[in-house]
mmCIF file of C-alpha atoms and ligand atoms in Angstrom:
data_model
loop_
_atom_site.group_PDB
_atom_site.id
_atom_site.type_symbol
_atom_site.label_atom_id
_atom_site.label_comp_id
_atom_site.label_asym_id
_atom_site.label_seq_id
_atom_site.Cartn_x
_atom_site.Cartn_y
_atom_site.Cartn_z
ATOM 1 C CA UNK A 294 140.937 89.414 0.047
ATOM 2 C CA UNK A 295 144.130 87.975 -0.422
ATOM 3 C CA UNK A 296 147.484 86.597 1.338
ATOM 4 C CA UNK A 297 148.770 89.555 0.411
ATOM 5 C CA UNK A 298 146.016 91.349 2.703
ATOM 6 C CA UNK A 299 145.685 93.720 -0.196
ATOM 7 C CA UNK A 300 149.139 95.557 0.144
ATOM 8 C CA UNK A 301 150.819 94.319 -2.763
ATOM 9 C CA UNK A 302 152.528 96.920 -4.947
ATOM 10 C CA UNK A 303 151.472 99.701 -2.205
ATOM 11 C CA UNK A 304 154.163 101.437 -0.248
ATOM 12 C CA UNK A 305 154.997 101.740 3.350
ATOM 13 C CA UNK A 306 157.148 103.841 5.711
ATOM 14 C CA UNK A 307 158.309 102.544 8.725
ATOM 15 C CA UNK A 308 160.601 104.524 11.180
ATOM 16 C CA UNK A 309 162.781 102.954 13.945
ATOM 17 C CA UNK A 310 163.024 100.018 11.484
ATOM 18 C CA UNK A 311 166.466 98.327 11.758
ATOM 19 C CA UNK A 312 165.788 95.995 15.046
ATOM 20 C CA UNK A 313 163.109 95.239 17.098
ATOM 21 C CA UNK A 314 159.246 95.968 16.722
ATOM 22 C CA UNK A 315 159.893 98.492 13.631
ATOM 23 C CA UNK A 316 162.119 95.469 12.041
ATOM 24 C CA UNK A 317 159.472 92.885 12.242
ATOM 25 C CA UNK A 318 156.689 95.734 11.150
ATOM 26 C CA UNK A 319 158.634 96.116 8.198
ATOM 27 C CA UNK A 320 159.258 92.272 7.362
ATOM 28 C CA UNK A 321 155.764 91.511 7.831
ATOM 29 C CA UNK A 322 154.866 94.314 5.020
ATOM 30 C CA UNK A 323 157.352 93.571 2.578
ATOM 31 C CA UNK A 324 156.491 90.015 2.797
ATOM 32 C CA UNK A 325 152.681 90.803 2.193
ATOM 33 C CA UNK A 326 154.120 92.461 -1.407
ATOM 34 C CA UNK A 327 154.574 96.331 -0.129
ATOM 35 C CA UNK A 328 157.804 97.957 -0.611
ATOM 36 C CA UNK A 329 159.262 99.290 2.320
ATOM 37 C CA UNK A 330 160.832 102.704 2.883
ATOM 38 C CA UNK A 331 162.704 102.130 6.498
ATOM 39 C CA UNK A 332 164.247 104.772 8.833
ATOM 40 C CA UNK A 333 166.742 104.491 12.065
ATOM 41 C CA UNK A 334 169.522 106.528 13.388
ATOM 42 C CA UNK A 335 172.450 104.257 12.655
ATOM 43 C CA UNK A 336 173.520 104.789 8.382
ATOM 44 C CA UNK A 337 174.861 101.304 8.641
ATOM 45 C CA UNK A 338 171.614 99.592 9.604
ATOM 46 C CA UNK A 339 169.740 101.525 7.620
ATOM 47 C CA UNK A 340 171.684 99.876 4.653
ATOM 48 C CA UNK A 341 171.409 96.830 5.767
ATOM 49 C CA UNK A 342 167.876 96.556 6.840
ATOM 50 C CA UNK A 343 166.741 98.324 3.647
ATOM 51 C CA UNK A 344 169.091 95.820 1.696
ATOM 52 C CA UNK A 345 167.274 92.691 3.031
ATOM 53 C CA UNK A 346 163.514 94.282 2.305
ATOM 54 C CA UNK A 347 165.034 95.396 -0.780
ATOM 55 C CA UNK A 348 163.985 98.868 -0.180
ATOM 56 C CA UNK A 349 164.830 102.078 0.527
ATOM 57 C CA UNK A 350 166.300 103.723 3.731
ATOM 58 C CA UNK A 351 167.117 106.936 5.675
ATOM 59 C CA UNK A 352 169.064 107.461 8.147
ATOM 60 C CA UNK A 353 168.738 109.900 10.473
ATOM 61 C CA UNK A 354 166.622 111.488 13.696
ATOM 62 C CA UNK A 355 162.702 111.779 13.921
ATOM 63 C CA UNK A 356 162.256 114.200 16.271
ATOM 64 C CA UNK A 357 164.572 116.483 13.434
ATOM 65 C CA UNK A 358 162.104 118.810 11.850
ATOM 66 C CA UNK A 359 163.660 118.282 8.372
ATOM 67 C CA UNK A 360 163.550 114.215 8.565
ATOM 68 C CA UNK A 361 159.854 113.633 7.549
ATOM 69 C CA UNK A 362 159.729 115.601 4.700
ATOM 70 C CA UNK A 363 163.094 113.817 3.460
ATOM 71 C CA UNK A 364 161.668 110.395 3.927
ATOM 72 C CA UNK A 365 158.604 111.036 2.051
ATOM 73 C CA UNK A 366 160.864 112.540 -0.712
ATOM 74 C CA UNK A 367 162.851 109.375 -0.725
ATOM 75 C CA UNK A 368 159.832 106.943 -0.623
ATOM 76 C CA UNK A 369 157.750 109.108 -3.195
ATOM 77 C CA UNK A 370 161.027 109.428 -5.233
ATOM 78 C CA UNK A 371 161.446 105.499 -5.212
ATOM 79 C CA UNK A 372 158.007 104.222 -5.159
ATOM 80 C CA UNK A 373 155.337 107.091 -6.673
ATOM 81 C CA UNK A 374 153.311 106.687 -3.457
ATOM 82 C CA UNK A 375 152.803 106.316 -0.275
ATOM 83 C CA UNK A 376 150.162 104.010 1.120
ATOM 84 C CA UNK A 377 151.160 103.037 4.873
ATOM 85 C CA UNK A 378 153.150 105.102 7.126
ATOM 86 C CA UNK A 379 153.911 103.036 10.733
ATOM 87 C CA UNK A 380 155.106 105.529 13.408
ATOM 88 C CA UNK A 381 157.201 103.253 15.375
ATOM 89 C CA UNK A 382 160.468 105.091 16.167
ATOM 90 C CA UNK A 383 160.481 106.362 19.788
ATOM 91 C CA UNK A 384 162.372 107.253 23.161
ATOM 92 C CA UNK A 385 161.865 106.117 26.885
ATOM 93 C CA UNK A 386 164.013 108.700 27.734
ATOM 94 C CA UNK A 387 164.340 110.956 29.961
ATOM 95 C CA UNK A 388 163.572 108.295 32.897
ATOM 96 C CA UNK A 389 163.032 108.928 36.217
ATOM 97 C CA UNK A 390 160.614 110.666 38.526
ATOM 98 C CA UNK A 391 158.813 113.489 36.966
ATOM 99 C CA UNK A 392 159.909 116.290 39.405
ATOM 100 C CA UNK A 393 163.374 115.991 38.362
ATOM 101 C CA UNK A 394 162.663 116.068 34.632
ATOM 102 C CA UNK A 395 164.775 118.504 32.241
ATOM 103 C CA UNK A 396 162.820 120.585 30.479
ATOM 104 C CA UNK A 397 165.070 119.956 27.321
ATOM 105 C CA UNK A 398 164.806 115.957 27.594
ATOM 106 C CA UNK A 399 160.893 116.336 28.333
ATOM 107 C CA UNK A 400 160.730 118.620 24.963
ATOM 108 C CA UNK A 401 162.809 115.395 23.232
ATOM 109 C CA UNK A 402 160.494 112.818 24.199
ATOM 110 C CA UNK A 403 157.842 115.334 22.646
ATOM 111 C CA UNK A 404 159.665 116.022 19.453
ATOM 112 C CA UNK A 405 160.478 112.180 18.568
ATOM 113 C CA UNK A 406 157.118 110.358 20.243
ATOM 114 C CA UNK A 407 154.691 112.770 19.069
ATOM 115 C CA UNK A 408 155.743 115.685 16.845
ATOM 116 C CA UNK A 409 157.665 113.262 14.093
ATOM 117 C CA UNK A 410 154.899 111.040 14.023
ATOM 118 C CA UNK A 411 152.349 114.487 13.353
ATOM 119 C CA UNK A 412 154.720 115.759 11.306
ATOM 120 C CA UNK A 413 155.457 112.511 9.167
ATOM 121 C CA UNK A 414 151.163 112.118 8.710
ATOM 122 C CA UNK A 415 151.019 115.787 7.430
ATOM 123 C CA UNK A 416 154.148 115.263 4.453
ATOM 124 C CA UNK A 417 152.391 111.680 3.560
ATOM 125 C CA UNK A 418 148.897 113.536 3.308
ATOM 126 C CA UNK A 419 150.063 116.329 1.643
ATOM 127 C CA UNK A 420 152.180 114.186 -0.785
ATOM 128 C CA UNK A 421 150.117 111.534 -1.472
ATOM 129 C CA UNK A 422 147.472 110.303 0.824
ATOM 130 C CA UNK A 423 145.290 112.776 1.147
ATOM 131 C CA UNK A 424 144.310 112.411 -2.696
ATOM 132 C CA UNK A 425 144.507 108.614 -2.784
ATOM 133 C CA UNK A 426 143.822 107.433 0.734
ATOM 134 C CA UNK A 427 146.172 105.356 3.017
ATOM 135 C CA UNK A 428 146.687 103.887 6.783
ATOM 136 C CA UNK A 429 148.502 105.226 9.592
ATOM 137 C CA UNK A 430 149.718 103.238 12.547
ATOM 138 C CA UNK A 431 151.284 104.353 15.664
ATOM 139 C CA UNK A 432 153.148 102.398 17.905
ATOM 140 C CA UNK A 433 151.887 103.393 21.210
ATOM 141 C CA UNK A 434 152.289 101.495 24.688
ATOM 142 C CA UNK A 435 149.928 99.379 27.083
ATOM 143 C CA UNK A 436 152.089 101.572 29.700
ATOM 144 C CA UNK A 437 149.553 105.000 28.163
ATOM 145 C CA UNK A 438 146.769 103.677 29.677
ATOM 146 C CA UNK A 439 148.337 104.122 33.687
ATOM 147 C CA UNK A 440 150.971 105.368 35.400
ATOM 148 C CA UNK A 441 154.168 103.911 36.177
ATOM 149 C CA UNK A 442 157.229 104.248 38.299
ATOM 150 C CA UNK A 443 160.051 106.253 36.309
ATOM 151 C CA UNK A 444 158.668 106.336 32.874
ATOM 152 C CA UNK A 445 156.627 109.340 33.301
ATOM 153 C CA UNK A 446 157.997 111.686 30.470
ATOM 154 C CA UNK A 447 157.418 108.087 28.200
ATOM 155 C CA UNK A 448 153.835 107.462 29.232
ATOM 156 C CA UNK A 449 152.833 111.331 28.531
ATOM 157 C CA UNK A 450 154.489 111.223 25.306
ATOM 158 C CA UNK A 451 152.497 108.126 24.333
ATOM 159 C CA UNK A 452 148.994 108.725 25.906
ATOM 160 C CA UNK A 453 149.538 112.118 23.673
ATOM 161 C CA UNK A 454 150.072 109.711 21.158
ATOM 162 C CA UNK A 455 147.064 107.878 21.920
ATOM 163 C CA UNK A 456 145.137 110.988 21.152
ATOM 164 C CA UNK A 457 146.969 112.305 18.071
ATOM 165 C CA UNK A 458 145.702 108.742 16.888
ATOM 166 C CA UNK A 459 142.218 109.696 17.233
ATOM 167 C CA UNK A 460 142.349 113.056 16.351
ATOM 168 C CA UNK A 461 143.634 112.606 12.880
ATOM 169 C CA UNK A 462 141.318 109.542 12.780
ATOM 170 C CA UNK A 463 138.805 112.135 12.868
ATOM 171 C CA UNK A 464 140.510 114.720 10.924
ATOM 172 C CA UNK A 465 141.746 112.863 8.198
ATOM 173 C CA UNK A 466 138.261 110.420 7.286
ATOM 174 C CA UNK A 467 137.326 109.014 5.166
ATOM 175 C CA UNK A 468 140.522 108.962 3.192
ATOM 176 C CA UNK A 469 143.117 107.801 5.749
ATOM 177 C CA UNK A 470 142.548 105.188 8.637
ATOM 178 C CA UNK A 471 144.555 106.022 12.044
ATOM 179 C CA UNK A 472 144.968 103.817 14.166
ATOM 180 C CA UNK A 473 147.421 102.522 17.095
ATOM 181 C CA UNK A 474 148.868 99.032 18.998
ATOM 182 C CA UNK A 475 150.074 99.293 22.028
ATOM 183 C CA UNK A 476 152.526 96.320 22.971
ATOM 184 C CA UNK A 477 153.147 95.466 26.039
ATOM 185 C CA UNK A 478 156.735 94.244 27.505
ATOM 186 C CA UNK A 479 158.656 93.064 24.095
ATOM 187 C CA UNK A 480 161.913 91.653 24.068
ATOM 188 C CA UNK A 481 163.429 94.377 22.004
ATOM 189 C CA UNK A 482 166.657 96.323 22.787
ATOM 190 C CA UNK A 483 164.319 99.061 24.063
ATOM 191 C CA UNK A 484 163.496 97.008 26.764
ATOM 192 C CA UNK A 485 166.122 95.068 27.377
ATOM 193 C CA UNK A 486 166.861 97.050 31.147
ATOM 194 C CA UNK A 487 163.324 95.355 32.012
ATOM 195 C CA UNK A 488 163.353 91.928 30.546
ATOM 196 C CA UNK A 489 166.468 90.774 31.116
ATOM 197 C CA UNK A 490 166.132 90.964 35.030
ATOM 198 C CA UNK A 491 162.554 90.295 35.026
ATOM 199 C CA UNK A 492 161.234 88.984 31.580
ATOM 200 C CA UNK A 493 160.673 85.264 33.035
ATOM 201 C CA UNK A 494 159.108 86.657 36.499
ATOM 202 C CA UNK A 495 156.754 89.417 34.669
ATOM 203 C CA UNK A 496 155.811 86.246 31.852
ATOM 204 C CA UNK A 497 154.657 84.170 35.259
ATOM 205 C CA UNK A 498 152.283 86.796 35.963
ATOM 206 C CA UNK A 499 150.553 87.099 32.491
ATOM 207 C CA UNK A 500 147.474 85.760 31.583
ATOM 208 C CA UNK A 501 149.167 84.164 28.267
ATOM 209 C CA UNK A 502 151.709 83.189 30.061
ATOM 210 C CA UNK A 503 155.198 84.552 28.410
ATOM 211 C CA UNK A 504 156.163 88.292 27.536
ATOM 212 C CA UNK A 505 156.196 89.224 23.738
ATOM 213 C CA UNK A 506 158.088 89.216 20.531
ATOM 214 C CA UNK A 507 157.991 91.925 18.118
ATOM 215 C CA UNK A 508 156.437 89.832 15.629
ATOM 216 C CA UNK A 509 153.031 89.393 17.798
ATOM 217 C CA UNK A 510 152.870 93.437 17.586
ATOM 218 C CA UNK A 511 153.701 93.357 13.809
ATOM 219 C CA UNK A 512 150.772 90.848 12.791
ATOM 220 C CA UNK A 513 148.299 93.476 14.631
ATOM 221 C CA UNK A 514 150.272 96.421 12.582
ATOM 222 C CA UNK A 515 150.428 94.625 9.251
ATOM 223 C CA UNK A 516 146.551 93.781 9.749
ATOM 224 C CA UNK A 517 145.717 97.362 11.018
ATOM 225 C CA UNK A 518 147.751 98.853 7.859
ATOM 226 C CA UNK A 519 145.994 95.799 5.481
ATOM 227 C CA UNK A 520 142.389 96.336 4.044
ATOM 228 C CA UNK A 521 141.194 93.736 6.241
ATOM 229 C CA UNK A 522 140.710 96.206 8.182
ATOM 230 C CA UNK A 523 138.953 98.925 6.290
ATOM 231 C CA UNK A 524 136.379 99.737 8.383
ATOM 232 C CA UNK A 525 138.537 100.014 11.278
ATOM 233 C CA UNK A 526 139.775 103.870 12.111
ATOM 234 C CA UNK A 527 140.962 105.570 15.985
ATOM 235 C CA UNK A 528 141.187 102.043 17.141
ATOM 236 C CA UNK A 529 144.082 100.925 20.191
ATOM 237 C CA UNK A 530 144.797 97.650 19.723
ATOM 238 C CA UNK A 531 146.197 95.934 22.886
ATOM 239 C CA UNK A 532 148.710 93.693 21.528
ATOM 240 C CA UNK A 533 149.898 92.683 25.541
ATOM 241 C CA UNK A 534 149.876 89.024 26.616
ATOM 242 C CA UNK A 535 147.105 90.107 28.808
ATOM 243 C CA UNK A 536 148.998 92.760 30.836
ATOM 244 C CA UNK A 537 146.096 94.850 31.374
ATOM 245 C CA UNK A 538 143.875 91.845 32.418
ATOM 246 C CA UNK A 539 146.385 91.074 34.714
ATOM 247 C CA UNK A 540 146.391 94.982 36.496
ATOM 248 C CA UNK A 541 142.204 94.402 36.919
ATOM 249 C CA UNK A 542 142.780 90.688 38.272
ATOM 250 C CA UNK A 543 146.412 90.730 39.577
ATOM 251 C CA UNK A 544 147.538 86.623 40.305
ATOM 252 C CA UNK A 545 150.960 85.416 41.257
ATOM 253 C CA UNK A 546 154.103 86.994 39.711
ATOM 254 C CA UNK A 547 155.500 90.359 39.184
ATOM 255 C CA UNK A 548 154.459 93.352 37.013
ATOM 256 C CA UNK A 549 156.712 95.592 34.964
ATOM 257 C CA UNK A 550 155.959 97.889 37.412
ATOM 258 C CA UNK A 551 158.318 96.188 39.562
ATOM 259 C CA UNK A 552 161.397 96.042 37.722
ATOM 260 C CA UNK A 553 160.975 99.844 36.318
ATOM 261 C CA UNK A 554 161.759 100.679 39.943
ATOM 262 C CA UNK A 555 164.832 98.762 40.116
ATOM 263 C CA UNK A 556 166.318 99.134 36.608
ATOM 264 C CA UNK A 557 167.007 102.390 34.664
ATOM 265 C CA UNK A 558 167.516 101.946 30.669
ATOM 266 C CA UNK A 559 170.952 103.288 29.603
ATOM 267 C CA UNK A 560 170.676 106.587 27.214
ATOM 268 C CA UNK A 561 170.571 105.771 23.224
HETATM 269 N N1 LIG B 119 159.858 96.794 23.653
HETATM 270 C C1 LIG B 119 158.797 97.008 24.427
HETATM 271 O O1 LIG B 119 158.605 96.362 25.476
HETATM 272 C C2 LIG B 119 157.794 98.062 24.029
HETATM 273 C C3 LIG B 119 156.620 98.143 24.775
HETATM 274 C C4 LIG B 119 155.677 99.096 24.428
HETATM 275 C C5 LIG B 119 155.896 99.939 23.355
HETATM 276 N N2 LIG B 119 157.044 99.836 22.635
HETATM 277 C C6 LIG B 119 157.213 100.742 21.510
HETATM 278 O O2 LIG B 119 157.600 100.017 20.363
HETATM 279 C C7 LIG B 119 158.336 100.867 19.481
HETATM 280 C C8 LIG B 119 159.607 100.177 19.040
HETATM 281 O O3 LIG B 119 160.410 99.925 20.176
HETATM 282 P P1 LIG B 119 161.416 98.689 20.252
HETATM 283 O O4 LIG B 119 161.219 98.097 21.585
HETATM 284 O O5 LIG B 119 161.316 97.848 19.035
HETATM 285 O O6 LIG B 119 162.813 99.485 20.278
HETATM 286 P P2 LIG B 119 164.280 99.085 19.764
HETATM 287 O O7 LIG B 119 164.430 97.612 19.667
HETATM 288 O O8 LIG B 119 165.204 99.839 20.617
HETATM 289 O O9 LIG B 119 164.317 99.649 18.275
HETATM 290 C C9 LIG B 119 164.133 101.024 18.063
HETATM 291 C C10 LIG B 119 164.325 101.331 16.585
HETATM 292 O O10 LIG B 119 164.073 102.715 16.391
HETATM 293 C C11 LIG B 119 165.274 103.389 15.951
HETATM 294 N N3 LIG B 119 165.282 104.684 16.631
HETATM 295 C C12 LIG B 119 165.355 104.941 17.958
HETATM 296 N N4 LIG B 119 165.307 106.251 18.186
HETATM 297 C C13 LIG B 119 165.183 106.851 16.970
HETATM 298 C C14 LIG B 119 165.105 108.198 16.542
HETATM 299 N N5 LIG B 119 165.128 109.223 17.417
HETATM 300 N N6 LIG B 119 164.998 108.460 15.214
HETATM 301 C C15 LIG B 119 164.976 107.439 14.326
HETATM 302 N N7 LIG B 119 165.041 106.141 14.669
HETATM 303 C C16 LIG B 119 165.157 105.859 15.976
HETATM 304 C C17 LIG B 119 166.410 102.440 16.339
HETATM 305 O O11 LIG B 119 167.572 102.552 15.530
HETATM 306 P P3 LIG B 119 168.734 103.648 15.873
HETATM 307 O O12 LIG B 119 169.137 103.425 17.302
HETATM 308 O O13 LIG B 119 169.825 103.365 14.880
HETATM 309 O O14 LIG B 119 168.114 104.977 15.649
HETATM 310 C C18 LIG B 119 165.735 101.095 16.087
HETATM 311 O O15 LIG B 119 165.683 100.811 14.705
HETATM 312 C C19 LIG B 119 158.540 102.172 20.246
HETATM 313 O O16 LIG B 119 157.557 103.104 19.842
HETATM 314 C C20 LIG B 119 158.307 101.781 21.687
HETATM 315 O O17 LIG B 119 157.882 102.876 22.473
HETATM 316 C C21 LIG B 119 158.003 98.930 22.963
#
């Protein structure tokens, strides 16, 4: 095995790409020698981010029905396959308790957290993977694994997420590897309505002491997506500071927990 981790000259897709988690995801795998096909929302950053990776880039929604098949038209178009597809793009939307959910926002958070990443795994199989093998990763969230004040709709979406993951581990062996990371609290934009009151205060009560950046999630992608990890498939990989240590032995300091009660994030 190589530096490269054995992704040089494949191809990745990486939605929710231009800041944040999906940005570091998809520096991390150009850097090991893939070329990057990036997605977001914003045309702009799109440009830009695909610019830098010197890649390709699409802008538009996930959770539009018509977006997954375009991207893997763009990254087959550019590249001739498609090796690694990161599902990273997501919503913590609508938030707030569960009994005054929207039906429409709940359907949303279904459509971009789970359906687009489904629906993205099905075009890559059908257009490339499922002949010549690949990895999926999902970005999921330590927050799946309980519940939470507020972020309801977001922790159903992901735990749903959680299991898609291991379904289509199952359905789709041995050619394609599925697996997941779930972060805990990152200082991303995402998060920003939780880290910026409380980041210091939650760090105090983590076992590694400090909350995390979104390149200690994309190291755990880039190695889930790599062949170092070929004999890994339907795996979670906490990627958390020790946040869920910390809920079975709780010390000094304050949870997430506490700050989702106090703090709403504004709508993207
Ligand atoms: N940050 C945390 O603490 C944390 C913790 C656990 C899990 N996660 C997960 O990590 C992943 C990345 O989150 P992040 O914190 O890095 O968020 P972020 O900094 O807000 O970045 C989100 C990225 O996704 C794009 N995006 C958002 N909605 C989209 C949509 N509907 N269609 C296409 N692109 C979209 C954004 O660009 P545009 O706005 O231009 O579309 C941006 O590039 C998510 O799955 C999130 O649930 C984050």
């Amino acid at each position: 095995m190589t530096s490269s981790y054995g992704l040089k000259g494949r191809a990745a897709v990486v939605t929710g790409a231009t800041r944040g988690i999906g940005r570091a995801i998809a520096g991390r795998l150009a850097e090991a020698g893939a070329r990057v096909c990036v997605t977001a929302r914003d045309p702009a950053e799109v440009r830009r981010t695909a610019a830098e990776l010197d890649g390709v880039g699409l802008a538009g929604d996930v959770g539009d029905p018509a977006h997954p098949r375009a991207v893997t038209e763009l990254a087959l178009g550019a590249f001739g396959r498609i090796d690694v597809v990161v599902n990273n793009a997501a919503t913590n939307q609508p938030y707030g308790p569960l009994m005054d959910v929207d039906p429409a926002n709940w359907r949303e958070a279904f459509a971009v957290n789970v359906e687009a990443p489904l629906r993205l795994v099905q075009c890559a199989w059908r257009a490339w993977m499922g002949e010549h093998g690949g990895a999926v990763v999902n970005v999921c969230t330590e927050g799946a694994g309980h519940a939470g004040p507020n972020v309801g709709a977001y922790g159903t979406s992901k735990a749903a997420l959680l299991h898609l993951t291991a379904q289509l581990a199952g359905e789709l062996a041995p050619k394609v590897r599925v697996n997941s990371v779930s972060p805990g609290l990152v200082r991303t934009e995402m998060a920003r309505f939780v880290w910026e009151p409380g980041g210091e205060k939650v760090a105090a009560g983590l076992p590694l002491g400090r909350i995390g950046e979104p390149d200690d999630v994309a190291r755990a992608v880039l190695w889930l997506a790599s062949d170092a990890a070929e004999w890994v498939t339907g795996a979670d990989l906490l990627v958390d500071g020790g946040t869920r240590v910390r809920t079975a032995y709780p010390g000094p300091g304050y949870a997430v927990g506490d700050f989702l009660r106090s703090y709403a994030p504004p709508r993207s």
